[in-house]
PDB file of C-alpha atoms and ligand atoms in Angstrom:
ATOM      1  CA  UNK J   1       0.000   0.000   0.000  1.00 98.00           C
ATOM      2  CA  UNK J   2       2.718   2.423   1.038  1.00 98.00           C
ATOM      3  CA  UNK J   3       4.849   1.622  -2.002  1.00 98.00           C
ATOM      4  CA  UNK J   4       1.905   2.353  -4.314  1.00 98.00           C
ATOM      5  CA  UNK J   5       1.149   5.576  -2.430  1.00 98.00           C
ATOM      6  CA  UNK J   6       4.727   6.853  -2.525  1.00 98.00           C
ATOM      7  CA  UNK J   7       4.810   6.254  -6.296  1.00 98.00           C
ATOM      8  CA  UNK J   8       1.635   8.304  -6.754  1.00 98.00           C
ATOM      9  CA  UNK J   9       3.039  11.114  -4.618  1.00 98.00           C
ATOM     10  CA  UNK J  10       6.303  11.014  -6.588  1.00 98.00           C
ATOM     11  CA  UNK J  11       4.228  11.717  -9.718  1.00 98.00           C
ATOM     12  CA  UNK J  12       2.435  14.548  -7.882  1.00 98.00           C
ATOM     13  CA  UNK J  13      -0.887  12.721  -8.050  1.00 98.00           C
ATOM     14  CA  UNK J  14      -3.271  13.513  -5.182  1.00 98.00           C
ATOM     15  CA  UNK J  15      -4.520  10.806  -2.815  1.00 98.00           C
ATOM     16  CA  UNK J  16      -7.693  11.059  -0.711  1.00 99.00           C
ATOM     17  CA  UNK J  17      -8.231   8.688   2.227  1.00 99.00           C
ATOM     18  CA  UNK J  18     -11.500   7.788   3.949  1.00 99.00           C
ATOM     19  CA  UNK J  19     -10.738   5.698   7.057  1.00 99.00           C
ATOM     20  CA  UNK J  20     -13.648   3.488   8.218  1.00 98.00           C
ATOM     21  CA  UNK J  21     -14.436   0.360  10.188  1.00 98.00           C
ATOM     22  CA  UNK J  22     -16.640  -0.941   7.350  1.00 98.00           C
ATOM     23  CA  UNK J  23     -20.371  -1.755   7.499  1.00 98.00           C
ATOM     24  CA  UNK J  24     -20.720   1.188   5.151  1.00 98.00           C
ATOM     25  CA  UNK J  25     -23.812   3.409   5.079  1.00 98.00           C
ATOM     26  CA  UNK J  26     -24.728   6.687   3.368  1.00 98.00           C
ATOM     27  CA  UNK J  27     -22.621   8.649   5.882  1.00 98.00           C
ATOM     28  CA  UNK J  28     -19.494   6.837   4.755  1.00 98.00           C
ATOM     29  CA  UNK J  29     -20.521   7.130   1.106  1.00 98.00           C
ATOM     30  CA  UNK J  30     -20.848  10.910   1.381  1.00 98.00           C
ATOM     31  CA  UNK J  31     -17.202  11.026   2.493  1.00 98.00           C
ATOM     32  CA  UNK J  32     -16.179   8.776  -0.406  1.00 98.00           C
ATOM     33  CA  UNK J  33     -18.010  10.889  -2.997  1.00 98.00           C
ATOM     34  CA  UNK J  34     -16.343  14.052  -1.727  1.00 98.00           C
ATOM     35  CA  UNK J  35     -12.954  12.299  -1.591  1.00 98.00           C
ATOM     36  CA  UNK J  36     -13.380  11.309  -5.235  1.00 98.00           C
ATOM     37  CA  UNK J  37     -13.918  14.945  -6.136  1.00 98.00           C
ATOM     38  CA  UNK J  38     -10.852  16.147  -4.217  1.00 98.00           C
ATOM     39  CA  UNK J  39      -8.100  13.844  -5.477  1.00 98.00           C
ATOM     40  CA  UNK J  40      -6.779  11.726  -8.343  1.00 98.00           C
ATOM     41  CA  UNK J  41      -6.915   8.525  -6.297  1.00 98.00           C
ATOM     42  CA  UNK J  42      -9.452   7.542  -3.669  1.00 98.00           C
ATOM     43  CA  UNK J  43      -8.459   5.065  -0.953  1.00 99.00           C
ATOM     44  CA  UNK J  44     -10.992   3.530   1.430  1.00 99.00           C
ATOM     45  CA  UNK J  45      -9.581   1.817   4.481  1.00 99.00           C
ATOM     46  CA  UNK J  46     -11.652  -0.771   6.313  1.00 98.00           C
ATOM     47  CA  UNK J  47     -10.177  -1.818   9.632  1.00 98.00           C
ATOM     48  CA  UNK J  48     -11.957  -2.640  12.858  1.00 98.00           C
ATOM     49  CA  UNK J  49      -9.257  -1.300  15.116  1.00 98.00           C
ATOM     50  CA  UNK J  50      -8.996  -3.374  18.303  1.00 97.00           C
ATOM     51  CA  UNK J  51      -6.943  -0.636  19.994  1.00 97.00           C
ATOM     52  CA  UNK J  52      -9.963   1.671  20.229  1.00 97.00           C
ATOM     53  CA  UNK J  53     -12.346  -0.837  21.843  1.00 97.00           C
ATOM     54  CA  UNK J  54     -12.547  -1.329  25.616  1.00 96.00           C
ATOM     55  CA  UNK J  55     -12.654  -4.863  27.062  1.00 94.00           C
ATOM     56  CA  UNK J  56     -16.448  -4.680  27.614  1.00 92.00           C
ATOM     57  CA  UNK J  57     -17.191  -3.157  24.188  1.00 95.00           C
ATOM     58  CA  UNK J  58     -18.538  -4.561  20.911  1.00 95.00           C
ATOM     59  CA  UNK J  59     -15.287  -5.453  19.080  1.00 97.00           C
ATOM     60  CA  UNK J  60     -16.394  -9.073  18.534  1.00 95.00           C
ATOM     61  CA  UNK J  61     -19.928  -8.207  17.382  1.00 95.00           C
ATOM     62  CA  UNK J  62     -18.953  -5.212  15.238  1.00 97.00           C
ATOM     63  CA  UNK J  63     -20.891  -5.674  11.961  1.00 96.00           C
ATOM     64  CA  UNK J  64     -18.927  -7.004   8.993  1.00 96.00           C
ATOM     65  CA  UNK J  65     -20.444  -6.606   5.515  1.00 97.00           C
ATOM     66  CA  UNK J  66     -17.368  -6.781   3.295  1.00 97.00           C
ATOM     67  CA  UNK J  67     -19.061  -7.925   0.051  1.00 98.00           C
ATOM     68  CA  UNK J  68     -21.628  -5.123   0.224  1.00 98.00           C
ATOM     69  CA  UNK J  69     -18.934  -2.618   1.227  1.00 98.00           C
ATOM     70  CA  UNK J  70     -16.842  -3.518  -1.815  1.00 98.00           C
ATOM     71  CA  UNK J  71     -19.824  -3.032  -4.141  1.00 98.00           C
ATOM     72  CA  UNK J  72     -20.628   0.330  -2.598  1.00 98.00           C
ATOM     73  CA  UNK J  73     -16.983   1.358  -2.747  1.00 98.00           C
ATOM     74  CA  UNK J  74     -16.919   0.550  -6.440  1.00 98.00           C
ATOM     75  CA  UNK J  75     -20.068   2.603  -7.040  1.00 98.00           C
ATOM     76  CA  UNK J  76     -18.386   5.581  -5.363  1.00 98.00           C
ATOM     77  CA  UNK J  77     -15.296   5.294  -7.543  1.00 98.00           C
ATOM     78  CA  UNK J  78     -12.927   3.980  -4.871  1.00 98.00           C
ATOM     79  CA  UNK J  79      -9.611   3.039  -6.482  1.00 98.00           C
ATOM     80  CA  UNK J  80      -8.120   1.045  -3.622  1.00 98.00           C
ATOM     81  CA  UNK J  81      -9.659  -0.663  -0.618  1.00 98.00           C
ATOM     82  CA  UNK J  82      -7.025  -1.043   2.086  1.00 98.00           C
ATOM     83  CA  UNK J  83      -8.210  -3.913   4.259  1.00 98.00           C
ATOM     84  CA  UNK J  84      -5.328  -4.951   6.497  1.00 98.00           C
ATOM     85  CA  UNK J  85      -5.303  -7.864   8.914  1.00 98.00           C
ATOM     86  CA  UNK J  86      -5.047  -7.067  12.626  1.00 98.00           C
ATOM     87  CA  UNK J  87      -1.699  -8.857  12.822  1.00 98.00           C
ATOM     88  CA  UNK J  88      -0.298  -6.718   9.997  1.00 97.00           C
ATOM     89  CA  UNK J  89      -1.296  -3.485  11.725  1.00 98.00           C
ATOM     90  CA  UNK J  90      -0.279  -4.715  15.178  1.00 98.00           C
ATOM     91  CA  UNK J  91       2.406  -7.399  15.009  1.00 98.00           C
ATOM     92  CA  UNK J  92       3.207  -9.154  18.287  1.00 98.00           C
ATOM     93  CA  UNK J  93       5.981  -6.719  19.218  1.00 98.00           C
ATOM     94  CA  UNK J  94       3.876  -3.583  18.535  1.00 98.00           C
ATOM     95  CA  UNK J  95       4.379  -1.184  21.454  1.00 97.00           C
ATOM     96  CA  UNK J  96       4.150   2.447  20.348  1.00 97.00           C
ATOM     97  CA  UNK J  97       1.085   4.607  20.772  1.00 90.00           C
ATOM     98  CA  UNK J  98       0.182   8.246  21.085  1.00 95.00           C
ATOM     99  CA  UNK J  99      -0.266  10.262  24.242  1.00 96.00           C
ATOM    100  CA  UNK J 100      -3.170  12.693  23.796  1.00 98.00           C
ATOM    101  CA  UNK J 101      -4.027  15.888  25.641  1.00 98.00           C
ATOM    102  CA  UNK J 102      -7.050  17.802  26.861  1.00 98.00           C
ATOM    103  CA  UNK J 103      -9.303  17.185  23.826  1.00 98.00           C
ATOM    104  CA  UNK J 104      -9.357  13.464  24.615  1.00 98.00           C
ATOM    105  CA  UNK J 105     -10.481  13.841  28.230  1.00 98.00           C
ATOM    106  CA  UNK J 106     -14.153  14.979  28.258  1.00 98.00           C
ATOM    107  CA  UNK J 107     -17.284  13.521  26.585  1.00 98.00           C
ATOM    108  CA  UNK J 108     -16.564  10.073  25.082  1.00 98.00           C
ATOM    109  CA  UNK J 109     -13.022  10.201  26.471  1.00 98.00           C
ATOM    110  CA  UNK J 110     -14.395  10.066  30.006  1.00 97.00           C
ATOM    111  CA  UNK J 111     -16.620   7.047  29.268  1.00 94.00           C
ATOM    112  CA  UNK J 112     -14.190   5.160  27.030  1.00 96.00           C
ATOM    113  CA  UNK J 113     -10.679   5.296  28.526  1.00 96.00           C
ATOM    114  CA  UNK J 114      -8.005   4.656  25.887  1.00 97.00           C
ATOM    115  CA  UNK J 115     -10.493   4.932  23.009  1.00 98.00           C
ATOM    116  CA  UNK J 116      -9.092   8.083  21.416  1.00 98.00           C
ATOM    117  CA  UNK J 117      -5.525   6.973  21.974  1.00 98.00           C
ATOM    118  CA  UNK J 118      -6.391   3.892  19.915  1.00 98.00           C
ATOM    119  CA  UNK J 119      -8.104   6.024  17.263  1.00 98.00           C
ATOM    120  CA  UNK J 120      -5.224   8.484  16.959  1.00 98.00           C
ATOM    121  CA  UNK J 121      -2.659   5.702  16.794  1.00 98.00           C
ATOM    122  CA  UNK J 122      -4.418   3.857  13.977  1.00 98.00           C
ATOM    123  CA  UNK J 123      -5.130   7.079  12.058  1.00 98.00           C
ATOM    124  CA  UNK J 124      -1.464   8.077  12.252  1.00 98.00           C
ATOM    125  CA  UNK J 125      -0.494   4.614  10.999  1.00 98.00           C
ATOM    126  CA  UNK J 126      -3.026   4.898   8.151  1.00 98.00           C
ATOM    127  CA  UNK J 127      -1.684   8.333   7.205  1.00 99.00           C
ATOM    128  CA  UNK J 128       1.852   6.935   7.055  1.00 98.00           C
ATOM    129  CA  UNK J 129       0.778   3.888   5.059  1.00 98.00           C
ATOM    130  CA  UNK J 130      -1.589   5.613   2.599  1.00 98.00           C
ATOM    131  CA  UNK J 131       0.246   8.975   2.357  1.00 98.00           C
ATOM    132  CA  UNK J 132      -2.966  10.944   1.693  1.00 99.00           C
ATOM    133  CA  UNK J 133      -2.969  14.602   0.662  1.00 98.00           C
ATOM    134  CA  UNK J 134      -6.453  14.832   2.126  1.00 99.00           C
ATOM    135  CA  UNK J 135      -8.362  12.669   4.621  1.00 99.00           C
ATOM    136  CA  UNK J 136     -12.095  12.961   5.239  1.00 99.00           C
ATOM    137  CA  UNK J 137     -13.779  12.606   8.633  1.00 99.00           C
ATOM    138  CA  UNK J 138     -17.431  12.915   9.642  1.00 98.00           C
ATOM    139  CA  UNK J 139     -18.654  15.465  12.180  1.00 98.00           C
ATOM    140  CA  UNK J 140     -20.796  12.639  13.585  1.00 98.00           C
ATOM    141  CA  UNK J 141     -17.654  11.792  15.579  1.00 98.00           C
ATOM    142  CA  UNK J 142     -16.982  15.405  16.464  1.00 98.00           C
ATOM    143  CA  UNK J 143     -14.482  14.792  19.262  1.00 98.00           C
ATOM    144  CA  UNK J 144     -12.556  12.331  17.085  1.00 98.00           C
ATOM    145  CA  UNK J 145     -12.395  14.932  14.326  1.00 99.00           C
ATOM    146  CA  UNK J 146     -11.083  17.601  16.718  1.00 98.00           C
ATOM    147  CA  UNK J 147      -8.448  15.223  18.123  1.00 98.00           C
ATOM    148  CA  UNK J 148      -7.241  14.347  14.630  1.00 98.00           C
ATOM    149  CA  UNK J 149      -7.128  17.993  13.563  1.00 99.00           C
ATOM    150  CA  UNK J 150      -5.049  18.705  16.669  1.00 98.00           C
ATOM    151  CA  UNK J 151      -2.739  15.731  16.039  1.00 98.00           C
ATOM    152  CA  UNK J 152      -2.137  16.928  12.463  1.00 98.00           C
ATOM    153  CA  UNK J 153      -1.305  20.401  13.745  1.00 98.00           C
ATOM    154  CA  UNK J 154       0.813  19.285  16.711  1.00 98.00           C
ATOM    155  CA  UNK J 155       2.806  16.685  14.770  1.00 98.00           C
ATOM    156  CA  UNK J 156       3.067  18.734  11.523  1.00 98.00           C
ATOM    157  CA  UNK J 157       1.492  15.988   9.425  1.00 98.00           C
ATOM    158  CA  UNK J 158       1.349  16.947   5.729  1.00 98.00           C
ATOM    159  CA  UNK J 159      -2.331  16.087   5.267  1.00 98.00           C
ATOM    160  CA  UNK J 160      -5.441  18.228   4.944  1.00 98.00           C
ATOM    161  CA  UNK J 161      -8.350  17.169   7.158  1.00 99.00           C
ATOM    162  CA  UNK J 162     -11.718  17.652   5.516  1.00 98.00           C
ATOM    163  CA  UNK J 163     -14.645  17.654   7.980  1.00 98.00           C
ATOM    164  CA  UNK J 164     -17.927  16.368   6.561  1.00 98.00           C
ATOM    165  CA  UNK J 165     -21.513  17.026   7.729  1.00 98.00           C
ATOM    166  CA  UNK J 166     -23.573  14.402   9.566  1.00 98.00           C
ATOM    167  CA  UNK J 167     -25.769  12.303   7.268  1.00 98.00           C
ATOM    168  CA  UNK J 168     -29.124  11.375   8.818  1.00 98.00           C
ATOM    169  CA  UNK J 169     -31.993   9.014   8.077  1.00 98.00           C
ATOM    170  CA  UNK J 170     -35.199  10.733   6.876  1.00 98.00           C
ATOM    171  CA  UNK J 171     -36.545  10.689  10.444  1.00 97.00           C
ATOM    172  CA  UNK J 172     -33.442  12.412  11.842  1.00 98.00           C
ATOM    173  CA  UNK J 173     -31.491   9.469  13.297  1.00 98.00           C
ATOM    174  CA  UNK J 174     -27.789   9.992  12.591  1.00 98.00           C
ATOM    175  CA  UNK J 175     -26.519   7.144  10.425  1.00 98.00           C
ATOM    176  CA  UNK J 176     -24.234   4.748  12.258  1.00 98.00           C
ATOM    177  CA  UNK J 177     -23.003   1.218  11.709  1.00 96.00           C
ATOM    178  CA  UNK J 178     -24.275   0.523  15.232  1.00 96.00           C
ATOM    179  CA  UNK J 179     -27.890   1.416  14.318  1.00 97.00           C
ATOM    180  CA  UNK J 180     -28.243  -2.122  13.009  1.00 96.00           C
ATOM    181  CA  UNK J 181     -28.007  -3.391  16.604  1.00 97.00           C
ATOM    182  CA  UNK J 182     -31.296  -1.614  17.433  1.00 97.00           C
ATOM    183  CA  UNK J 183     -34.557  -3.563  17.772  1.00 97.00           C
ATOM    184  CA  UNK J 184     -37.670  -1.876  16.334  1.00 97.00           C
ATOM    185  CA  UNK J 185     -38.745  -0.302  19.639  1.00 96.00           C
ATOM    186  CA  UNK J 186     -35.180   0.806  20.378  1.00 97.00           C
ATOM    187  CA  UNK J 187     -34.887   2.375  16.924  1.00 97.00           C
ATOM    188  CA  UNK J 188     -38.051   4.348  17.736  1.00 97.00           C
ATOM    189  CA  UNK J 189     -36.659   5.433  21.130  1.00 97.00           C
ATOM    190  CA  UNK J 190     -33.408   6.549  19.476  1.00 98.00           C
ATOM    191  CA  UNK J 191     -35.290   9.293  17.621  1.00 98.00           C
ATOM    192  CA  UNK J 192     -35.316  11.262  20.878  1.00 98.00           C
ATOM    193  CA  UNK J 193     -31.600  11.939  20.348  1.00 98.00           C
ATOM    194  CA  UNK J 194     -31.834  13.970  17.154  1.00 98.00           C
ATOM    195  CA  UNK J 195     -35.123  15.473  18.378  1.00 98.00           C
ATOM    196  CA  UNK J 196     -33.361  16.784  21.509  1.00 98.00           C
ATOM    197  CA  UNK J 197     -30.774  18.540  19.320  1.00 98.00           C
ATOM    198  CA  UNK J 198     -33.457  20.131  17.138  1.00 98.00           C
ATOM    199  CA  UNK J 199     -35.335  21.321  20.230  1.00 98.00           C
ATOM    200  CA  UNK J 200     -32.192  22.912  21.663  1.00 98.00           C
ATOM    201  CA  UNK J 201     -31.540  24.817  18.438  1.00 98.00           C
ATOM    202  CA  UNK J 202     -35.125  26.059  18.311  1.00 98.00           C
ATOM    203  CA  UNK J 203     -34.850  27.289  21.919  1.00 98.00           C
ATOM    204  CA  UNK J 204     -31.697  29.170  20.947  1.00 98.00           C
ATOM    205  CA  UNK J 205     -33.584  30.581  17.944  1.00 98.00           C
ATOM    206  CA  UNK J 206     -36.246  31.817  20.373  1.00 98.00           C
ATOM    207  CA  UNK J 207     -33.598  33.618  22.416  1.00 97.00           C
ATOM    208  CA  UNK J 208     -32.755  31.099  25.157  1.00 97.00           C
ATOM    209  CA  UNK J 209     -29.294  31.951  26.487  1.00 96.00           C
ATOM    210  CA  UNK J 210     -29.171  29.843  29.614  1.00 97.00           C
ATOM    211  CA  UNK J 211     -26.927  26.764  29.375  1.00 98.00           C
ATOM    212  CA  UNK J 212     -28.682  24.965  32.233  1.00 97.00           C
ATOM    213  CA  UNK J 213     -32.110  25.518  30.671  1.00 97.00           C
ATOM    214  CA  UNK J 214     -30.912  24.162  27.324  1.00 98.00           C
ATOM    215  CA  UNK J 215     -29.306  21.092  28.877  1.00 98.00           C
ATOM    216  CA  UNK J 216     -32.434  20.513  30.970  1.00 98.00           C
ATOM    217  CA  UNK J 217     -34.615  20.473  27.851  1.00 97.00           C
ATOM    218  CA  UNK J 218     -32.244  18.060  26.137  1.00 98.00           C
ATOM    219  CA  UNK J 219     -32.304  15.715  29.162  1.00 98.00           C
ATOM    220  CA  UNK J 220     -36.093  15.951  29.428  1.00 98.00           C
ATOM    221  CA  UNK J 221     -36.510  15.053  25.737  1.00 98.00           C
ATOM    222  CA  UNK J 222     -34.082  12.150  26.000  1.00 98.00           C
ATOM    223  CA  UNK J 223     -35.526  10.823  29.239  1.00 96.00           C
ATOM    224  CA  UNK J 224     -39.127  10.893  28.027  1.00 95.00           C
ATOM    225  CA  UNK J 225     -38.570   7.315  26.934  1.00 89.00           C
ATOM    226  CA  UNK J 226     -37.429   4.932  29.669  1.00 92.00           C
ATOM    227  CA  UNK J 227     -35.520   2.866  27.090  1.00 96.00           C
ATOM    228  CA  UNK J 228     -32.819   5.465  26.757  1.00 97.00           C
ATOM    229  CA  UNK J 229     -30.072   6.119  29.312  1.00 97.00           C
ATOM    230  CA  UNK J 230     -28.189   9.394  28.977  1.00 98.00           C
ATOM    231  CA  UNK J 231     -24.417   9.046  29.340  1.00 98.00           C
ATOM    232  CA  UNK J 232     -23.824  12.732  28.724  1.00 98.00           C
ATOM    233  CA  UNK J 233     -25.600  15.730  27.214  1.00 98.00           C
ATOM    234  CA  UNK J 234     -23.267  18.715  27.298  1.00 98.00           C
ATOM    235  CA  UNK J 235     -22.673  22.112  25.792  1.00 98.00           C
ATOM    236  CA  UNK J 236     -19.032  22.760  24.989  1.00 98.00           C
ATOM    237  CA  UNK J 237     -16.711  25.079  23.192  1.00 98.00           C
ATOM    238  CA  UNK J 238     -16.546  23.614  19.649  1.00 98.00           C
ATOM    239  CA  UNK J 239     -12.791  24.130  19.451  1.00 98.00           C
ATOM    240  CA  UNK J 240     -11.489  23.203  22.914  1.00 98.00           C
ATOM    241  CA  UNK J 241     -14.437  20.989  23.979  1.00 98.00           C
ATOM    242  CA  UNK J 242     -14.333  22.717  27.374  1.00 98.00           C
ATOM    243  CA  UNK J 243     -17.768  22.761  29.057  1.00 97.00           C
ATOM    244  CA  UNK J 244     -19.665  26.044  28.696  1.00 98.00           C
ATOM    245  CA  UNK J 245     -20.975  27.829  31.769  1.00 95.00           C
ATOM    246  CA  UNK J 246     -22.504  30.657  29.767  1.00 97.00           C
ATOM    247  CA  UNK J 247     -23.770  30.341  26.229  1.00 97.00           C
ATOM    248  CA  UNK J 248     -21.368  31.483  23.545  1.00 97.00           C
ATOM    249  CA  UNK J 249     -22.334  30.696  19.955  1.00 98.00           C
ATOM    250  CA  UNK J 250     -21.406  28.627  18.051  1.00 98.00           C
ATOM    251  CA  UNK J 251     -21.617  25.977  20.775  1.00 98.00           C
ATOM    252  CA  UNK J 252     -21.271  22.224  20.468  1.00 98.00           C
ATOM    253  CA  UNK J 253     -24.157  20.224  21.891  1.00 98.00           C
ATOM    254  CA  UNK J 254     -22.931  16.654  22.238  1.00 98.00           C
ATOM    255  CA  UNK J 255     -24.995  13.683  23.369  1.00 98.00           C
ATOM    256  CA  UNK J 256     -24.203  10.038  24.154  1.00 98.00           C
ATOM    257  CA  UNK J 257     -26.910   7.551  25.116  1.00 98.00           C
ATOM    258  CA  UNK J 258     -27.344   3.872  25.738  1.00 97.00           C
ATOM    259  CA  UNK J 259     -30.328   2.038  24.393  1.00 97.00           C
ATOM    260  CA  UNK J 260     -30.159  -1.515  25.649  1.00 95.00           C
ATOM    261  CA  UNK J 261     -26.674  -2.695  24.793  1.00 94.00           C
ATOM    262  CA  UNK J 262     -26.173  -0.092  22.066  1.00 97.00           C
ATOM    263  CA  UNK J 263     -24.268   3.123  22.623  1.00 97.00           C
ATOM    264  CA  UNK J 264     -25.159   5.973  20.255  1.00 98.00           C
ATOM    265  CA  UNK J 265     -23.669   9.444  19.902  1.00 98.00           C
ATOM    266  CA  UNK J 266     -24.883  12.539  18.100  1.00 98.00           C
ATOM    267  CA  UNK J 267     -24.186  16.250  18.150  1.00 99.00           C
ATOM    268  CA  UNK J 268     -24.940  19.581  16.574  1.00 98.00           C
ATOM    269  CA  UNK J 269     -23.285  22.943  16.548  1.00 98.00           C
ATOM    270  CA  UNK J 270     -25.812  25.431  17.908  1.00 98.00           C
ATOM    271  CA  UNK J 271     -25.779  28.707  16.066  1.00 97.00           C
TER     272      UNK J 271
HETATM  273  P1  AMP Y 301     -16.672   4.529  11.366  1.00 71.82           P
HETATM  274  O1  AMP Y 301     -16.709   3.463  10.307  1.00 71.82           O
HETATM  275  O2  AMP Y 301     -17.884   4.551  12.231  1.00 71.82           O
HETATM  276  O3  AMP Y 301     -15.376   4.542  12.115  1.00 71.82           O
HETATM  277  O4  AMP Y 301     -16.733   5.912  10.587  1.00 71.82           O
HETATM  278  C1  AMP Y 301     -15.825   6.224   9.567  1.00 71.82           C
HETATM  279  C2  AMP Y 301     -15.975   7.677   9.187  1.00 71.82           C
HETATM  280  O5  AMP Y 301     -17.310   7.926   8.749  1.00 71.82           O
HETATM  281  C3  AMP Y 301     -15.724   8.632  10.362  1.00 71.82           C
HETATM  282  O6  AMP Y 301     -15.024   9.768   9.885  1.00 71.82           O
HETATM  283  C4  AMP Y 301     -17.116   8.977  10.794  1.00 71.82           C
HETATM  284  O7  AMP Y 301     -17.209  10.240  11.438  1.00 71.82           O
HETATM  285  C5  AMP Y 301     -17.837   9.016   9.465  1.00 71.82           C
HETATM  286  N1  AMP Y 301     -19.288   8.857   9.677  1.00 71.82           N
HETATM  287  C6  AMP Y 301     -19.909   7.870  10.365  1.00 71.82           C
HETATM  288  N2  AMP Y 301     -21.235   8.093  10.399  1.00 71.82           N
HETATM  289  C7  AMP Y 301     -21.457   9.243   9.731  1.00 71.82           C
HETATM  290  C8  AMP Y 301     -22.621  10.016   9.412  1.00 71.82           C
HETATM  291  N3  AMP Y 301     -23.832   9.649   9.809  1.00 71.82           N
HETATM  292  N4  AMP Y 301     -22.457  11.145   8.697  1.00 71.82           N
HETATM  293  C9  AMP Y 301     -21.225  11.550   8.292  1.00 71.82           C
HETATM  294  N5  AMP Y 301     -20.102  10.875   8.559  1.00 71.82           N
HETATM  295  C10 AMP Y 301     -20.203   9.731   9.264  1.00 71.82           C
END
């Protein structure tokens, strides 16, 4: 992979990379279509990265739909699918990983210790292997995107990070590979998540400036259904991810919930 990539770069051809864990949906495809537009060569990586899963998480069950993924990749004009084996990415003597700072501590970082360290480590490896000029990341994983932007800046990586908007189902549910875990009633309950974000924005539109009041409405909307357990619902600075005490727009509203065994995240930038 790296040999191919270095050859392309030698010829000044542009490479776009879309890193994924597979089980592709329209969210992933939107990144691929934009990647196709931005570069001469489009690389899709599919790797379920064990480093970013905690011991009690869904590494073993994570959906695998390789045949379908390959068809979809082809439809989007992907030139190369990089689909490494775990042992190739992490041979037995693998021992180096990244130490992250403040951006990795709040929100999902608090609930999933080591998660972002695993993400950053694999993304840095993918950047070195695929040598992309541009890499595309969804705002669905807002904290991940911020951590990668910071890593690129801090470590002077020669890659442009292109953030991409959240793709949603018609009823508002943010697309996620994990949505397929949801039973029918859970899928229905999950709609409260995007609804809570919409409600918060409309309160802001009506002039609400109080952080506590906004967060209270979000919690109330989420907790209307007993099926849904709120892990966090927080307003933060969209750049630093520090919690907001007073409302300053734009503000990131980030939510993580559990529905049964399934953990879902969503967010919006309130304006
Ligand atoms: P994943 O396969 O879940 O690791 O996601 C791979 C990439 O797709 C990440 O950059 C995600 O942020 C992005 N992504 C996942 N879901 C969505 C979505 N609903 N809309 C936009 N991007 C997404």
